[in-house]
Structures are given as structure tokens and as C-alpha cells.
C-alpha atoms as one frame of an Amber mdcrd trajectory, in Angstrom:
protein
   9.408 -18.616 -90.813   6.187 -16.743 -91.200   4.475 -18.627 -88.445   7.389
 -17.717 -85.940   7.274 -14.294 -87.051   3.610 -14.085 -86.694   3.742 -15.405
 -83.347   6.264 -12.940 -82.299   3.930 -10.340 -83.540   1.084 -11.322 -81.330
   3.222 -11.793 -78.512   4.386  -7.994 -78.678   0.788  -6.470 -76.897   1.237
  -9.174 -74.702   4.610  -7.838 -73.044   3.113  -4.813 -73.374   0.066  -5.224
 -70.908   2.308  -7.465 -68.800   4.825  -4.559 -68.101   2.396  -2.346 -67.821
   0.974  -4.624 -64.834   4.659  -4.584 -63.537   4.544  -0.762 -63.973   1.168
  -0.859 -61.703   2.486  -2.963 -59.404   5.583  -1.501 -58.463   3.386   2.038
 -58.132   1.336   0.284 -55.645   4.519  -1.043 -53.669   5.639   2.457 -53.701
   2.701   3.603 -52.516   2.311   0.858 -49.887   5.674   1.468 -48.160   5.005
   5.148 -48.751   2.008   5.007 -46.733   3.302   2.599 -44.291   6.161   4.690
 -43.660   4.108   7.718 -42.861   1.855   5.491 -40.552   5.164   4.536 -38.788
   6.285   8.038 -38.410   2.818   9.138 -37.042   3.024   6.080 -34.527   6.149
   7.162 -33.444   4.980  10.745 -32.939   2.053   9.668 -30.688   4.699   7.309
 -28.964   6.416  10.630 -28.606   3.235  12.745 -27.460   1.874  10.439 -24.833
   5.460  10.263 -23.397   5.163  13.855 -23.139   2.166  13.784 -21.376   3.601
  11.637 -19.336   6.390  13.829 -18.259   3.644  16.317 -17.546   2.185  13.827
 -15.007   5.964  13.664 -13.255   6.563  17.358 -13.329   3.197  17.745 -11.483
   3.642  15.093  -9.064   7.160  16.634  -8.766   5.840  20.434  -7.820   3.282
  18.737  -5.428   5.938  16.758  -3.377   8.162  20.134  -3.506   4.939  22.184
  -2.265   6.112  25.067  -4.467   4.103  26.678  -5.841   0.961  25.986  -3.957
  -2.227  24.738  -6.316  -4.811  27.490  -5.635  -8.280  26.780  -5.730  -8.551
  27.945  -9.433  -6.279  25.079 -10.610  -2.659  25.526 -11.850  -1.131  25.731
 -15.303   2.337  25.127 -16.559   3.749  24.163 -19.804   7.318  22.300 -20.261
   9.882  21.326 -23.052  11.804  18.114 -24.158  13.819  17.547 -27.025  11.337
  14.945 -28.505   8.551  18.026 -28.116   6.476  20.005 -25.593   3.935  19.319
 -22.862   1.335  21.787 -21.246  -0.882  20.803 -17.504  -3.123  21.999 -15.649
  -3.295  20.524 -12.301  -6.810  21.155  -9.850  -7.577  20.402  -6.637 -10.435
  17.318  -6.790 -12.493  18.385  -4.024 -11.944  15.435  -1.705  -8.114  15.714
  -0.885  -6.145  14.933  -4.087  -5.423  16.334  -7.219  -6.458  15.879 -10.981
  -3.804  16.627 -13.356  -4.627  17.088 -17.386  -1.377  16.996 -19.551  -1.427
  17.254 -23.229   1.520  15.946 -24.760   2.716  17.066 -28.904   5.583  15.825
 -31.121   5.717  16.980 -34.373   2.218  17.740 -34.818   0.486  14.505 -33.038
  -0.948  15.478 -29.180  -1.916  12.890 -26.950  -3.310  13.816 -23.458  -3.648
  11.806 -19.851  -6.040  12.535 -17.418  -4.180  11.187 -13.933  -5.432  11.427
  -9.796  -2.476  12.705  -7.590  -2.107  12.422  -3.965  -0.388  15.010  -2.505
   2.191  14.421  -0.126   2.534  12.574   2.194  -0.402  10.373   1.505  -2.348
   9.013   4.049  -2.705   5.484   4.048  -2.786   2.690   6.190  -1.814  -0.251
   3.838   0.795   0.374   0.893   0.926  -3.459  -0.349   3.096  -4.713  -3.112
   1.307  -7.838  -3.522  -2.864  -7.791  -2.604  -4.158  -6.077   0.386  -7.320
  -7.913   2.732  -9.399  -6.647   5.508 -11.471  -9.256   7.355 -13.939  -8.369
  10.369 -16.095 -11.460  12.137 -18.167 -11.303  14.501 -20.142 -13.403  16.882
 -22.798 -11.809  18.990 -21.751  -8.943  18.330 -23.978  -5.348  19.566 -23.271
  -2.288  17.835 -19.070  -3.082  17.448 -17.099  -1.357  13.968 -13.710  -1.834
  12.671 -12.695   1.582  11.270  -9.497   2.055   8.902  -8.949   5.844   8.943
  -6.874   6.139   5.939  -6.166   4.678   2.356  -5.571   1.055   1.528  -3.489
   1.019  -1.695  -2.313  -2.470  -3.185  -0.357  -3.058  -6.698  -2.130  -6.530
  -6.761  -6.213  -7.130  -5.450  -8.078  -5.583  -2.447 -10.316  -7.733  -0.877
 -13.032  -5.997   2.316 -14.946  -8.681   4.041 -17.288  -7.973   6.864 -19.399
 -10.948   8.176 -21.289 -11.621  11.585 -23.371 -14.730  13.153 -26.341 -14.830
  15.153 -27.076 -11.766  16.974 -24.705  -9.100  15.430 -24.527  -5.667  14.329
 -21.394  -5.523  12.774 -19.606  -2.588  10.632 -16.583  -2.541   8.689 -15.522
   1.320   7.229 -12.788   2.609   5.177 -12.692   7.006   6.181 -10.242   6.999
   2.569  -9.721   5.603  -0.905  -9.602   1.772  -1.939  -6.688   1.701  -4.238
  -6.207  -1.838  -6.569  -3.831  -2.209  -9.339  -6.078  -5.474  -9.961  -9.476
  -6.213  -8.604 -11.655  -5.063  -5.835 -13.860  -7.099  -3.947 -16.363  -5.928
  -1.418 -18.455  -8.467   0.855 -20.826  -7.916   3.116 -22.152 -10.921   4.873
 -24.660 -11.733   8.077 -24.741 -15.421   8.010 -27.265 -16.752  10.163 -30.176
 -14.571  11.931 -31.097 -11.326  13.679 -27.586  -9.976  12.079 -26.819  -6.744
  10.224 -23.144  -6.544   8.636 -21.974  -3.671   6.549 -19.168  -2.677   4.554
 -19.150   1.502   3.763 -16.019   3.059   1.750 -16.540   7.055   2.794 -13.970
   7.740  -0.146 -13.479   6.424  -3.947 -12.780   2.901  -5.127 -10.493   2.448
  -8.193  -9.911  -1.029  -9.678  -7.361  -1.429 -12.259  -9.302  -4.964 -13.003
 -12.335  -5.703 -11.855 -15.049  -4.547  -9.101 -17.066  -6.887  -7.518 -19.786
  -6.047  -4.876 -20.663  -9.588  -2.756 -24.100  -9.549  -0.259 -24.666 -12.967
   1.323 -27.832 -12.449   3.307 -28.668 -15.780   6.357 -31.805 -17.449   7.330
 -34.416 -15.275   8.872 -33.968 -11.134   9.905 -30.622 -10.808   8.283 -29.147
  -8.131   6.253 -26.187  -7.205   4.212 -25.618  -3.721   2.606 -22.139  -2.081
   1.024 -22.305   1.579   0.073 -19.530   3.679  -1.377 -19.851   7.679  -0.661
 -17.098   8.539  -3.472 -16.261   8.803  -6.938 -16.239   4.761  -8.060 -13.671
   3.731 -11.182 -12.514   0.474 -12.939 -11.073  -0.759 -15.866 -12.869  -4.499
 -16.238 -16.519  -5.094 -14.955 -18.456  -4.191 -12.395 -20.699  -6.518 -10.623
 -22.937  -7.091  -7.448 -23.454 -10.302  -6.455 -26.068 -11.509  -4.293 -25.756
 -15.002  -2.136 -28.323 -16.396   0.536 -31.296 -17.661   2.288 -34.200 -14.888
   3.646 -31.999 -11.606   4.334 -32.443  -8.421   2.767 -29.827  -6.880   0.263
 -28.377  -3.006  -0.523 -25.480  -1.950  -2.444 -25.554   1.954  -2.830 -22.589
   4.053  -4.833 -23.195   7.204  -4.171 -20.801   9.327  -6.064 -20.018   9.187
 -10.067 -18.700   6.340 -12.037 -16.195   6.122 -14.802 -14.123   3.691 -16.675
 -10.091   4.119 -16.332  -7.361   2.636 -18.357  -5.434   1.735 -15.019  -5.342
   2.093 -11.657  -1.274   2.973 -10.734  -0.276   1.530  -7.065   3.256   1.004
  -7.838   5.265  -2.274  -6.440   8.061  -1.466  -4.121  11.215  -2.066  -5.426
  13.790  -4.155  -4.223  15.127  -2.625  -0.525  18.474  -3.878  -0.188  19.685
  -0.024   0.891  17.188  -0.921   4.099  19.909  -3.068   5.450  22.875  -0.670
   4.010  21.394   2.003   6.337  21.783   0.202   9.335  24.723  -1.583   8.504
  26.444   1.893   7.705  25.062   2.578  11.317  26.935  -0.269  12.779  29.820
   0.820  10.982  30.131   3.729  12.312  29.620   3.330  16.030  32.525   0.606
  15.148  34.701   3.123  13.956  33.892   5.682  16.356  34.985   3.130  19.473
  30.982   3.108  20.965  29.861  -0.522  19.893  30.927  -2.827  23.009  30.758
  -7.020  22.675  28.993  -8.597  25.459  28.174 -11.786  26.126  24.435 -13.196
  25.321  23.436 -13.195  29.381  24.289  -9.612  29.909  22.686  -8.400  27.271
  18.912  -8.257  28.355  18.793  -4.666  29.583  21.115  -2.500  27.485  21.453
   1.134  28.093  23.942   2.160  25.433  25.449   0.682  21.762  25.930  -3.553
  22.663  27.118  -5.964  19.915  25.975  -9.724  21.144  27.847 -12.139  18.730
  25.411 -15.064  18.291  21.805 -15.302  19.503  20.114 -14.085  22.282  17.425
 -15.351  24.229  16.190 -13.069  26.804  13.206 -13.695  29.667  12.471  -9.581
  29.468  14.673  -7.574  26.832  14.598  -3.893  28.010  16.499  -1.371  25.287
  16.071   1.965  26.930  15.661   5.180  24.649  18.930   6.169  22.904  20.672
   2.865  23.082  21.551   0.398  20.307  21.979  -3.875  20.577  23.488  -5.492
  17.845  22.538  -9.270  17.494  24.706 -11.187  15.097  22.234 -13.905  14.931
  18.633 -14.225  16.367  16.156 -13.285  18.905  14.341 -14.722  21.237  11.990
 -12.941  24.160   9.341 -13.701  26.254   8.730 -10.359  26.996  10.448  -6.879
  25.457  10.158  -3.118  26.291  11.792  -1.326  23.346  12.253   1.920  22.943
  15.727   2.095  21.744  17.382   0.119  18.216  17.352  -3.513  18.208  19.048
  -4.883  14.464  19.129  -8.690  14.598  21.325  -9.131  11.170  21.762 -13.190
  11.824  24.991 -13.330  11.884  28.841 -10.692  11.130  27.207 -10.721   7.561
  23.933  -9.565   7.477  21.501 -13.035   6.055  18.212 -14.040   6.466  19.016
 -16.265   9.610  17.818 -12.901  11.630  14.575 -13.522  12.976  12.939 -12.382
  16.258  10.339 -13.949  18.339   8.616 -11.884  21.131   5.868 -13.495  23.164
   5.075 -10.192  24.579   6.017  -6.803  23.537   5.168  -3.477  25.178   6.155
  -0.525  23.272   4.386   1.651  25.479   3.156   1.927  28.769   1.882   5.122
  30.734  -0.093   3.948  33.750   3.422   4.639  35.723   4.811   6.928  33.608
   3.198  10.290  32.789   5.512  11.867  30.902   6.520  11.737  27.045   9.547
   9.106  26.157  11.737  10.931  23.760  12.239   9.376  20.572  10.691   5.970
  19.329  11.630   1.904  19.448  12.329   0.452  16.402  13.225  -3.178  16.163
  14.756  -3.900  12.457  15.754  -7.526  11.512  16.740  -9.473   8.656  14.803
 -12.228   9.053  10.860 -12.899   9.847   9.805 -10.756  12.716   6.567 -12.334
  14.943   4.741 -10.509  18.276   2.548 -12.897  19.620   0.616 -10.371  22.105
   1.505  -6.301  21.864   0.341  -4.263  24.811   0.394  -0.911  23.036  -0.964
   1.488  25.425  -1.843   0.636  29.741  -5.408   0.552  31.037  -5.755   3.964
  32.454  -3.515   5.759  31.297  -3.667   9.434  31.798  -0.226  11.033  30.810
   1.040  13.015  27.876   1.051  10.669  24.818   4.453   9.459  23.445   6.498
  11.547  20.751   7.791   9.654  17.995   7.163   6.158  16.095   7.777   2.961
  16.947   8.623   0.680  14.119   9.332  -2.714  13.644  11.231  -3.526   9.983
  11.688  -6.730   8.204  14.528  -6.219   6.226  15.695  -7.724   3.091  18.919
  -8.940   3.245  19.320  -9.556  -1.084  17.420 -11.127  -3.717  17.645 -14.551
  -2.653  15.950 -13.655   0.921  12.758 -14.703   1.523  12.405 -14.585   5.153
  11.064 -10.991   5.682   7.634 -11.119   6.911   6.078  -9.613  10.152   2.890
 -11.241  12.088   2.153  -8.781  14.959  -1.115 -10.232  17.182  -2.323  -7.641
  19.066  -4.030  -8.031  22.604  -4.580  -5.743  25.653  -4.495  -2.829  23.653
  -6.029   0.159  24.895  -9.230  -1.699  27.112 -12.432  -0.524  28.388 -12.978
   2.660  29.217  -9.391   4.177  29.692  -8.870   3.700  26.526  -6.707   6.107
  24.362  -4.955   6.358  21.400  -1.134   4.399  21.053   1.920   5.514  20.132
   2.091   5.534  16.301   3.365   2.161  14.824   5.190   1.005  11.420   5.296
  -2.065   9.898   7.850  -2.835   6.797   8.265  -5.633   5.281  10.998  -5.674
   2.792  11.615  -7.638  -0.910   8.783  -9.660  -1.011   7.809  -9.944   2.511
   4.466 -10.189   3.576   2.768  -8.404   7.120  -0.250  -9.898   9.212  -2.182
  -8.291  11.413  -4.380 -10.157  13.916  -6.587  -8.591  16.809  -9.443 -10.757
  18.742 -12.395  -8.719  21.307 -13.297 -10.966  23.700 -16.344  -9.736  26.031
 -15.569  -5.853  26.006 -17.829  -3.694  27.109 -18.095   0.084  25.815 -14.482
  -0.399  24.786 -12.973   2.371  21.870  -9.093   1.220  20.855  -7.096   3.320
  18.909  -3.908   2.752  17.024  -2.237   4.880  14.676  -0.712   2.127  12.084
   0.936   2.531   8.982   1.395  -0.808   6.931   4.327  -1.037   4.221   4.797
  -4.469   2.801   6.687  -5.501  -0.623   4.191  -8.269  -0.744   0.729  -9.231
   0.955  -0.856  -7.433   3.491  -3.642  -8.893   6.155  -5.680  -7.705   8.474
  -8.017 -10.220  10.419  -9.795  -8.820  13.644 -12.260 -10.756  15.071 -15.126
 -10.259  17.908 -17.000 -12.207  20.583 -19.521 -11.471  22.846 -19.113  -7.870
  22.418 -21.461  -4.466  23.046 -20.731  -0.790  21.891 -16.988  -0.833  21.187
 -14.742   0.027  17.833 -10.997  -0.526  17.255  -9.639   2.324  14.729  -6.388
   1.607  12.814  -5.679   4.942  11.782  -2.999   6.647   9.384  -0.914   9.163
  10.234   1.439  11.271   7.487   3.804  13.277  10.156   4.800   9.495  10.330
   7.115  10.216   7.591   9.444  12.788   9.491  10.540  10.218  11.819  11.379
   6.747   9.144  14.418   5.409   7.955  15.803   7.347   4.686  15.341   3.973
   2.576  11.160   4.459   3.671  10.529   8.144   2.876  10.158   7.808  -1.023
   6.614   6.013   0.155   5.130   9.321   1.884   5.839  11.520  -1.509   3.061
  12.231  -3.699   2.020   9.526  -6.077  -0.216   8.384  -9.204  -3.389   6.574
  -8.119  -5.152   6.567 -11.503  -5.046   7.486 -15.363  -6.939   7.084 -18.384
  -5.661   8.207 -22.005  -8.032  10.819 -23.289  -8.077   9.864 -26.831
């Protein structure tokens, strides 16, 4: 009995120290989740903050696309509220045609602030891509000849410039805007054989929200291959200059300041399906008004005023004066077309993406007999793939009055599970030696996930300076290959232009409001 008593004894301090470490420990798990808890709650407070400096960002884009007030030269401030908290901006003019907005968001004592690049409206660009954007200019024998893109190129995916000539070129490829990626950028310069010269210049800014890569590829003997950028360069992965070939020489210049960014925004479009409500609501209502008249297919190649054709229709020449409206519940087919009224081709009664159109030839515009402005603009809207083989955009010689309004040609999505909505337009005879002058603006769309191609060939021009006004809108891919041979002294110009946006469908004038091209946290 002593011995168990004894042992109980000792066993007393024991108990002691080990609820004492059970004391401890339950301090420290107080403590833990204390301070865990107050980590949370500062989290969600800069959650909070930066989505308050995000509003900032909106309500600046928001006064720029309402014009009201005006950013002086000084800058602008303004300061909002949310229930979460407050935000405060200042918004200043960049110098170079856009805006940089500051906006310093606080919730409950945490502030978080994002430095963004606005572009007021309506932006100028050439190529808003959903998907990647590429511009490719070849050349063979080639004397003094330039691709110029007078505008923007803005893609949610990769940007790709790619200028390369043969023997006996001097080739240039130049961007007069901003190269926009939400992924990478690539940059190539290439002369690939001998006595060649090919470069690639960006006049604006290049933002990458992935990588930049600058490519030289340099040929055999007398060769060489430079890319220079005259604006502001930013990225958010690497940036690297890569240099490929024989004997050539190499340059890559940048001449304005570099930066890293968190992102580069180029937002995806969403999904269109109010494209083909708009015009179906049209259709609807020349039905209901008494206007839209059935015909059958073979008198149905020159229309004058609203025409319904139930089925297809193959035309030799398909002549839609200005004003008047064919229907054509199925598909088209035309060797030759002179548009300058509305053409939907909807497949069938219920719009599907059966609706495609074929046109070998397609002259939107021609002056040389007529010297006067056409009121209005052509617009050929399907909802199936749309291809132009050969586009005569503006007559040799032609000395009139250029044409008011836009022509457009729309591939339109007719729901989710439509993937026929791309365009291929291959442009010849467009604007040739000499007489040359600018076409009558032209849009491309391509709806859902539809992809646009551009092709254009020189063959043996002389002295010859083409000019088209061409705004590219595409929910996936966009391309544009033009290629040269045998040419001396000549440059074709695809060139923006934002009164574009007065004339568009409803569904297509969120695109020319002001938007977010880049933004970096500033903590």
C-alpha cells in the first residue's frame, strides 16, 4: 500500500507539467487561428481593395467612352464609392494617343492600386482577333516595295510579324500603331538569300502578355535583317532576340522605354448570337410590314428592292442596288457580284450554318463610270463561311468623289454549335498603277469562333501605291499574307479607320468603345 501510494505521489508533478503542456498548447492554437483569422480578414480586404481599383479602371474607361468630361492636358482626378470601400484615379493623357489611368483602391484600411493603358474611343485598329493575329509579307525581287498597317493589331491570343524577301529585294513591313498580345509576340525579320534587305519597324508600343521574341535570319552574301520598335516596349515573360543565318548583317533597335507588366488585356469576343437576331428582327419586320416579296431563284440576280429567294441561289452576276434587301434561305453562289445593298444568306427559314457564299469576283466599288458618291454601303451578312476569290475594290483611273459609307461583309454565328463562320477575302486588281486611290472602307466579322484570311499577291507593278481602309474583327484567328513578285517602288496600306463605327451593325459597336490594353498591380 505504501508503494502504490508512493507512486501516486510521484505521478502528481507529472500531471502537473503535462497539463501545463496542454495549457501551452491550446494558447498556441488560440493564437494560431487568431492569427490566421486576421491574415484571412486582411486577404479579404486586399481582395476588396484591388477590386476597387478595379472599378476605378471601369469608371475611367467609362468617362472616356462618354467623352464627358474631357481629360485636359494636366491629367484628371476623381474619387468614387462602393459599399465594400472607396476608390480614387487619376487618369493622364500618355503622350502618344491613349491614356494612363492610376486607381488606388481601400477596404477597411488595406489599399491596393493598378496602373492600366486606355484607348480612348473608338480605337483605331486594324485587327481585333479573338484567337492570334499574323502578318506575313514575301517578296521576290522585290525594289523598294512596303506593306504598311496604319493602325493597331490587337489579339487575345499571340501576334506573330514576319517580313522575308529572296534574291534581290528591299522589302519593308510597318505597323504606324500598337502591337497588342494577350500571349506572345513574335517579330521576324528575314532576307534569305543575297543582295536583300527586309525589315520589320513597329512606329508605336509592343505589349506582350507572354513572351517577346525578336527573330533576324540573315542569307548568304550582302543580306540584312533589322526590326526596330519606336515606342514604349512591355511584357510579362522574357524577352529575347534571336539571330539565325549564313553572312548577313543583324539590328534590332527599341527605341522607347521598357517595363515589365502583369498582363496585357485584349479581351475575347464573346459569343455573337444577337448578330443574327439583328437581322433576323430585320427580316421580321419587312415581313410584317408587307415589303419582303418571294421570288424564284432565276429572277433573283438583280434585285432592286426587299426579295426573299427560298432555297439557294446561284447567280452568273448578282447586282443588289443601294437600298434593297435579298433574303436567301439557303446558299450563295456567284461568279461575279456588285453589292451595294443587304444580302443575308441564313441557309435555310431557320437561320443554320448551311449559309455560305461563294463569289468568284466581287466589286464593291467601281468609279471609272461613275463619278459620283453611292449613298450608303454593301454589306453581305451570312451564316455560314463567306469566301471572295478576287475583290476589285476601287477601278483603274478613277477620278470621282470617293464613296460614303462601309461596305461590310459578316460571318455570322448562327449558335454555339456553329462552326462555319469564317471569311477568306483574296484581293486582286485593287487600286493599280498609277490611278491608284484609296477604296471604300471595308469590314470583316467573323462571328463565335470564326476565323478571317486575308490574301493579296503584286505581280510586276510598277510605281503602284494601293490603299484600303480595312477593319478586321474576328472571334478567332486572323491572317494576313501579301505577297510580291517582280516588283519596283510600290506599297499597299491597309489602313484603320474609327468613323467606321457610326455606320456597323448595333451587335459590332461595343468593339469601337474605349478599352484596357495593359495593367500591372503596383504593389
Amino acid at each position: 500500500m505504501g508503494r502504490l501510494a508512493e507512486q501516486r505521489g510521484s505521478m502528481g508533478p507529472v500531471l502537473l507539467v503535462l497539463l501545463g503542456l496542454l495549457v501551452l498548447l491550446g494558447w498556441v492554437l488560440v493564437g494560431a487561428a487568431a492569427g490566421h483569422a486576421t491574415r484571412a480578414a486582411e486577404q479579404a480586404r486586399a481582395i476588396r481593395a484591388g477590386e476597387l481599383a478595379q472599378a476605378g479602371v471601369a469608371a475611367a474607361r467609362a468617362r472616356l467612352d462618354a467623352g464627358s468630361p474631357a481629360v485636359p492636358s494636366g491629367g484628371l482626378e476623381f474619387a468614387g464609392e462602393e459599399a465594400t470601400g472607396t476608390y480614387r484615379v487619376r487618369v493622364s493623357p500618355s503622350g502618344r494617343g491613349t491614356y494612363i489611368v492610376e486607381s488606388f483602391g481601400e477596404s477597411g484600411g488595406v489599399e491596393r492600386g493598378v496602373r492600366a493603358e486606355l484607348a480612348p474611343p473608338p480605337e483605331s485598329f486594324v485587327v481585333l482577333a479573338g484567337g492570334s493575329a499574323s502578318v506575313s509579307y514575301e517578296n521576290l525581287i522585290e525594289l523598294g516595295s512596303s506593306l504598311k498597317i496604319k493602325g493597331d493589331i490587337n489579339a487575345h491570343g499571340d501576334v506573330a510579324l514576319n517580313v522575308a524577301n529572296g534574291a534581290l529585294s528591299v522589302g519593308f513591313l510597318e505597323v504606324e500603331g500598337d502591337v497588342r498580345a494577350g500571349g506572345d509576340v513574335e517579330i521576324e525579320a528575314a532576307s534569305t538569300v543575297l543582295l536583300a534587305t527586309a525589315s520589320a519597324r513597329v512606329k508605336g508600343g509592343v505589349e506582350a502578355g507572354g513572351d517577346l521574341l525578336l527573330r533576324t535570319r540573315a542569307g548568304l552574301l550582302l543580306t540584312h535583317s533589322s526590326i526596330t520598335v519606336e515606342g514604349p516596349v512591355a511584357y510579362a515573360g522574357t524577352k529575347t532576340h534571336e539571330k539565325r543565318g549564313g553572312l548577313g548583317t543583324h539590328s534590332v533597335k527599341i527605341n522607347g522605354p521598357e517595363r515589365k507588366v502583369d498582363g496585357v488585356a485584349v479581351p475575347a469576343l464573346g459569343e455573337a448570337a444577337a448578330d443574327v437576331d439583328f437581322y433576323e428582327a430585320l427580316v421580321a419586320d419587312l415581313e410584317a410590314r408587307g415589303l419582303l416579296r418571294t421570288v424564284p431563284a432565276d429572277q433573283a440576280c438583280t434585285v432592286s428592292r426587299p426579295t426573299r429567294v427560298r432555297g439557294d441561289l446561284d447567280c452568273f452576276r448578282l447586282r443588289v442596288e443601294d437600298g434593297a434587301v435579298l433574303v436567301v434561305d439557303g446558299s450563295l453562289e456567284a461568279f461575279a457580284a456588285d453589292v451595294a445593298g443587304l444580302v443575308y444568306v441564313r441557309g435555310g427559314a431557320v437561320p443554320n450554318s448551311r449559309g455560305h457564299v461563294e463569289v468568284d469576283t466581287l466589286t464593291l466599288l467601281e468609279l471609272i463610270l461613275s463619278p459620283f458618291p453611292a449613298a450608303g454601303g454593301g454589306t453581305i451578312a451570312a451564316t455560314g463561311d463567306i469566301e471572295v476569290s478576287g475583290a476589285k475594290l476601287a477601278a483603274l483611273l478613277a477620278f470621282g468623289r470617293d464613296r460614303e459609307g462601309v461596305l461590310q461583309i459578316l460571318a455570322l454565328s448562327a449558335g454555339e454549335d456553329d462552326r462555319n463562320n469564317d471569311v477568306e477575302l483574296g484581293l486582286g486588281g485593287l487600286a493599280d498603277a498609277l490611278g491608284g486611290r484609296s477604296a471604300a472602307p471595308l469590314l470583316l466579322y467573323a462571328g463565335g469562333d470564326g476565323n478571317i484570311t486575308v490574301r493579296h499577291m503584286n505581280v510586276a507593278d510598277a510605281v503602284a501605291f494601293q490603299t484600303l481602309p480595312l477593319i478586321l474583327v474576328a472571334g478567332g484567328d486572323v491572317n494576313i499574307d501579301v505577297s510580291g513578285l517582280a516588283d519596283a517602288l510600290g506599297s499597299f496600306t491597309l489602313e484603320s479607320m474609327p468613323e467606321i463605327w457610326q455606320h456597323v451593325p448595333p451587335f459590332l459597336q461595343e468593339t469601337g468603345t474605349a478599352r484596357v490594353l495593359s495593367w500591372q498591380w503596383l504593389d
